Coordinates of C-alpha atoms in Angstrom, one line a residue:
M1 CA -81.4 -18.9 -39.6
N2 CA -82.6 -17.0 -42.7
D3 CA -83.9 -19.5 -45.3
L4 CA -81.8 -18.1 -48.2
L5 CA -78.7 -18.3 -46.1
A6 CA -79.5 -21.9 -45.1
A7 CA -80.0 -22.8 -48.8
L8 CA -76.7 -21.1 -49.7
L9 CA -74.9 -23.2 -47.1
L10 CA -76.5 -26.4 -48.3
G11 CA -75.5 -25.6 -51.9
I12 CA -71.9 -24.9 -50.9
I13 CA -71.8 -28.2 -49.0
E14 CA -73.1 -30.1 -52.0
G15 CA -70.7 -28.4 -54.3
I16 CA -67.7 -29.2 -52.2
T17 CA -68.5 -32.8 -51.3
E18 CA -70.2 -34.1 -54.5
F19 CA -66.9 -34.9 -56.4
L20 CA -64.4 -35.1 -53.6
P21 CA -64.2 -38.7 -52.3
I22 CA -65.8 -37.9 -49.0
S23 CA -69.5 -38.5 -49.6
S24 CA -72.0 -35.7 -50.2
T25 CA -74.8 -37.8 -48.6
G26 CA -73.2 -37.9 -45.2
H27 CA -72.4 -34.2 -45.1
L28 CA -75.9 -33.1 -46.3
L29 CA -77.5 -35.5 -43.7
I30 CA -75.7 -33.8 -40.9
A31 CA -76.1 -30.3 -42.3
E32 CA -79.9 -30.7 -42.6
R33 CA -80.1 -31.3 -38.9
W34 CA -79.2 -27.7 -38.3
L35 CA -80.2 -26.0 -41.6
G36 CA -83.6 -27.8 -42.0
H37 CA -84.7 -30.7 -44.1
R38 CA -85.3 -29.9 -47.8
S39 CA -87.6 -31.2 -50.5
D40 CA -86.5 -33.9 -53.0
L41 CA -86.7 -31.2 -55.8
F42 CA -84.2 -29.1 -53.8
N43 CA -81.8 -32.0 -53.5
V44 CA -82.1 -32.7 -57.2
A45 CA -81.4 -29.1 -58.1
I46 CA -78.2 -28.8 -56.1
Q47 CA -77.0 -32.0 -57.6
A48 CA -77.7 -30.6 -61.0
G49 CA -75.7 -27.6 -60.2
A50 CA -72.7 -29.8 -59.3
I51 CA -73.1 -31.7 -62.6
L52 CA -73.2 -28.4 -64.6
A53 CA -69.8 -27.5 -63.1
V54 CA -68.2 -30.7 -64.4
V55 CA -69.7 -30.2 -67.8
L56 CA -68.2 -26.7 -67.9
I57 CA -64.8 -28.0 -66.9
Y58 CA -64.8 -30.8 -69.4
W59 CA -66.8 -29.3 -72.3
K60 CA -63.8 -29.2 -74.6
R61 CA -63.0 -32.8 -74.1
L62 CA -66.7 -33.8 -74.5
W63 CA -66.8 -31.8 -77.7
G64 CA -63.6 -33.5 -78.9
M65 CA -65.2 -36.9 -78.4
L66 CA -68.3 -35.8 -80.4
V67 CA -66.3 -34.5 -83.3
A68 CA -64.2 -37.8 -83.3
F69 CA -67.4 -39.6 -84.1
A70 CA -67.6 -37.5 -87.3
G71 CA -64.1 -38.6 -88.2
H72 CA -62.3 -35.4 -87.4
D73 CA -59.1 -35.1 -85.4
A74 CA -59.4 -32.9 -82.4
P75 CA -56.5 -30.8 -81.1
S76 CA -54.8 -32.2 -78.0
P77 CA -56.6 -29.9 -75.4
Y78 CA -59.9 -31.4 -76.6
D79 CA -59.0 -35.0 -76.0
P80 CA -59.4 -37.0 -72.8
L81 CA -56.4 -36.5 -70.5
G82 CA -55.2 -33.6 -72.7
I83 CA -53.0 -35.8 -74.8
T84 CA -52.7 -36.1 -78.6
A85 CA -55.3 -38.7 -79.7
T86 CA -56.5 -39.9 -83.0
P87 CA -60.3 -39.8 -83.7
A88 CA -60.3 -43.6 -83.3
Q89 CA -58.8 -43.3 -79.8
S90 CA -61.3 -40.5 -78.8
R91 CA -64.1 -42.7 -80.1
D92 CA -62.8 -45.6 -78.1
Y93 CA -62.7 -43.5 -74.9
A94 CA -66.3 -42.3 -75.6
L95 CA -67.6 -45.8 -76.2
K96 CA -66.0 -46.9 -72.9
L97 CA -67.8 -44.1 -71.1
L98 CA -71.1 -45.2 -72.7
A99 CA -70.4 -48.8 -71.6
A100 CA -69.8 -47.7 -68.0
F101 CA -73.0 -45.7 -68.1
A102 CA -75.0 -48.6 -69.6
V103 CA -73.9 -50.8 -66.8
T104 CA -74.9 -48.2 -64.2
A105 CA -78.3 -47.5 -65.9
A106 CA -79.2 -51.2 -66.1
G107 CA -77.9 -51.9 -62.5
G108 CA -79.6 -48.8 -61.1
L109 CA -83.0 -49.8 -62.6
L110 CA -82.6 -53.3 -61.2
V111 CA -81.8 -52.0 -57.8
K112 CA -84.8 -49.7 -57.9
Q113 CA -87.1 -52.5 -58.8
L114 CA -85.7 -54.8 -56.1
G115 CA -85.6 -52.1 -53.5
W116 CA -82.0 -52.7 -52.6
E117 CA -81.1 -49.5 -50.9
L118 CA -80.0 -48.7 -47.4
P119 CA -81.8 -45.9 -45.5
D120 CA -80.1 -42.5 -45.3
T121 CA -79.5 -42.8 -41.5
V122 CA -76.3 -42.2 -39.6
R123 CA -75.1 -45.7 -38.8
P124 CA -74.8 -47.2 -42.4
I125 CA -73.4 -43.9 -43.7
A126 CA -70.8 -43.8 -40.9
W127 CA -69.7 -47.3 -41.6
A128 CA -69.5 -46.7 -45.3
L129 CA -67.3 -43.7 -44.6
I130 CA -65.0 -45.7 -42.4
I131 CA -64.7 -48.8 -44.6
G132 CA -64.2 -46.6 -47.6
A133 CA -61.3 -44.9 -45.9
F134 CA -59.4 -48.2 -45.6
W135 CA -60.4 -49.2 -49.1
M136 CA -59.0 -45.9 -50.5
V137 CA -55.6 -46.4 -48.8
I138 CA -55.3 -50.1 -49.9
A139 CA -56.4 -49.4 -53.5
E140 CA -53.9 -46.6 -53.9
Q141 CA -51.1 -48.6 -52.4
L142 CA -51.8 -51.5 -54.8
A143 CA -51.9 -49.1 -57.7
A144 CA -48.6 -47.5 -56.7
R145 CA -46.9 -50.9 -56.5
R146 CA -48.2 -51.8 -60.0
A147 CA -47.1 -48.4 -61.3
A148 CA -43.6 -49.0 -59.9
R149 CA -43.5 -52.4 -61.6
E150 CA -45.1 -51.6 -64.9
G151 CA -45.0 -47.8 -65.3
E152 CA -47.9 -45.4 -65.0
R153 CA -50.9 -46.4 -67.1
T154 CA -53.4 -43.8 -68.2
A155 CA -55.4 -46.1 -70.5
I156 CA -58.9 -47.1 -69.6
S157 CA -59.6 -50.7 -70.5
W158 CA -63.0 -52.2 -71.3
T159 CA -62.8 -54.1 -68.0
T160 CA -62.1 -50.9 -66.1
A161 CA -65.0 -49.2 -67.8
L162 CA -67.5 -51.9 -66.9
L163 CA -66.2 -52.1 -63.3
V164 CA -66.5 -48.4 -62.9
G165 CA -70.1 -48.6 -64.1
L166 CA -70.8 -51.3 -61.5
A167 CA -69.1 -49.2 -58.8
Q168 CA -71.6 -46.5 -59.4
V169 CA -74.4 -48.9 -58.7
V170 CA -72.8 -50.0 -55.5
A171 CA -72.3 -46.4 -54.4
G172 CA -76.0 -45.8 -55.0
V173 CA -77.0 -48.8 -52.8
F174 CA -74.7 -47.8 -49.9
P175 CA -75.1 -44.1 -49.0
G176 CA -71.8 -42.7 -47.6
T177 CA -69.7 -44.8 -50.0
S178 CA -69.2 -41.7 -52.3
R179 CA -69.7 -42.2 -56.0
S180 CA -66.4 -40.5 -56.9
A181 CA -64.4 -42.6 -54.4
A182 CA -65.9 -45.8 -55.6
T183 CA -65.2 -45.1 -59.2
I184 CA -61.8 -43.6 -58.8
F185 CA -60.4 -46.5 -56.7
V186 CA -62.1 -49.2 -58.8
A187 CA -60.3 -47.7 -61.8
L188 CA -57.0 -47.7 -59.9
L189 CA -57.4 -51.4 -58.8
A190 CA -58.5 -52.4 -62.3
G191 CA -55.2 -51.3 -63.9
T192 CA -55.3 -47.6 -64.5
T193 CA -52.4 -46.6 -62.2
S194 CA -52.5 -42.9 -63.0
R195 CA -54.5 -41.0 -60.3
A196 CA -55.3 -38.3 -62.9
A197 CA -56.6 -40.7 -65.5
A198 CA -58.7 -42.6 -63.0
T199 CA -60.2 -39.4 -61.6
E200 CA -60.9 -37.9 -64.9
F201 CA -62.8 -41.0 -66.1
A202 CA -64.8 -41.1 -62.9
F203 CA -65.8 -37.5 -63.3
V204 CA -66.7 -37.7 -67.0
V205 CA -68.7 -40.9 -66.6
G206 CA -70.5 -39.1 -63.8
I207 CA -72.0 -36.6 -66.3
P208 CA -74.4 -38.9 -68.1
T209 CA -75.0 -40.9 -64.9
M210 CA -76.0 -37.9 -62.7
F211 CA -77.9 -36.2 -65.5
A212 CA -79.9 -39.4 -66.0
A213 CA -80.5 -39.7 -62.2
T214 CA -81.6 -36.1 -62.0
G215 CA -84.0 -36.4 -64.9
Y216 CA -85.5 -39.6 -63.5
E217 CA -86.1 -37.9 -60.1
L218 CA -87.6 -34.8 -61.8
L219 CA -90.0 -36.9 -63.8
S220 CA -91.0 -38.9 -60.7
L221 CA -91.6 -35.6 -58.8
A222 CA -93.6 -34.2 -61.7
R223 CA -95.8 -37.3 -61.8
H224 CA -96.5 -37.1 -58.1
G225 CA -97.1 -33.4 -57.9
G226 CA -93.9 -32.7 -56.0
I227 CA -92.8 -29.5 -57.8
G228 CA -95.5 -26.9 -57.4
A229 CA -94.9 -25.8 -53.8
E230 CA -91.2 -25.2 -54.0
D231 CA -89.4 -22.1 -52.7
W232 CA -87.8 -21.1 -56.0
A233 CA -85.7 -18.3 -54.6
S234 CA -84.0 -20.7 -52.2
L235 CA -83.6 -23.4 -54.8
G236 CA -82.0 -20.9 -57.2
V237 CA -79.5 -19.7 -54.6
A238 CA -78.6 -23.3 -53.7
F239 CA -78.2 -24.3 -57.4
V240 CA -75.8 -21.4 -58.2
A241 CA -73.8 -22.0 -55.0
S242 CA -73.5 -25.7 -55.8
A243 CA -72.3 -25.0 -59.3
V244 CA -69.7 -22.4 -58.3
T245 CA -68.3 -24.4 -55.4
A246 CA -68.3 -27.7 -57.4
F247 CA -66.4 -25.9 -60.2
V248 CA -63.7 -24.7 -57.7
S249 CA -63.4 -28.0 -55.8
V250 CA -63.1 -30.1 -58.9
K251 CA -60.4 -27.8 -60.4
W252 CA -58.6 -27.8 -57.1
L253 CA -58.7 -31.6 -56.8
L254 CA -57.4 -32.1 -60.4
R255 CA -54.4 -30.0 -59.5
Y256 CA -54.0 -31.6 -56.0
I257 CA -53.7 -35.2 -57.2
Q258 CA -51.0 -34.3 -59.6
S259 CA -48.6 -34.4 -56.7
H260 CA -50.5 -35.8 -53.7
R261 CA -52.1 -39.1 -52.9
F262 CA -55.7 -39.5 -51.5
T263 CA -54.5 -40.3 -48.0
A264 CA -55.7 -37.0 -46.5
F265 CA -59.3 -37.8 -47.7
A266 CA -59.1 -41.3 -46.3
I267 CA -58.1 -39.8 -42.9
Y268 CA -60.9 -37.3 -43.1
R269 CA -63.5 -40.0 -43.9
L270 CA -62.3 -42.1 -41.0
L271 CA -62.5 -39.3 -38.5
F272 CA -65.9 -38.1 -39.8
G273 CA -67.3 -41.6 -39.7
I274 CA -66.2 -42.2 -36.1
A275 CA -67.6 -38.8 -35.1
L276 CA -71.0 -39.7 -36.6
L277 CA -71.1 -43.0 -34.7
L278 CA -70.1 -41.3 -31.4
L279 CA -72.0 -38.0 -31.5
L280 CA -75.3 -38.8 -33.2
P281 CA -78.0 -41.4 -32.5
A282 CA -78.1 -44.3 -34.8
N283 CA -81.7 -43.6 -36.0
A284 CA -81.0 -40.0 -36.9

């Protein structure tokens, strides 16, 4: 296959799967068996494209939180969840995002130092997909029952924020878990019964988290001379493809969850995980 076409397909796969709760790692692992293994820099670049898409989607809300720190009231479209919020409420939301990121950063560095990370091979990824499918269904059922008892909750508590930060660390340790799935469903279990609110917090906290991870990987590659021999045309194609498809997939998901549960994603994860166990060797 033409190398640019292969890069385009990998960028599209990353863009679609990075923020849907189905694990980008598992999909890219399989795709690279047919489309060719790529450099660490290539993988960093397509992840950066997906992050850029989320920044573009949430830029008004991010700006609203920034102006809130200056004491200004932002119009409702600029506030988290698109609701009217005082500067104090916007600052509170931003501080909880920073707290979640701080937990992730500290936990991530500890994990790196201790070497707590499973290999990117089929069996652990497949089992993470399967276990995650059941976890998604149970978490959403519990959140639905709580919402029926107490009403829909859109607020993000400090406990929720800290647990979301920890969930990002767990997702990094277990490839196939899916960062978005882990954070969304931890938020639902921790008391934010609104799917939209839980999803939005998971996506917004992913911005500093993924930017930091991308910057860390780039610095590591630069120190070890892993940048010079890159195919920049293929990397550029994949970056743009990832950004465009991530933008479309996130926009679609935010509309979809307004009236649908995550059950379809859980079924997909279950079937995909079983297929990986049955069709591919464990050491692939």
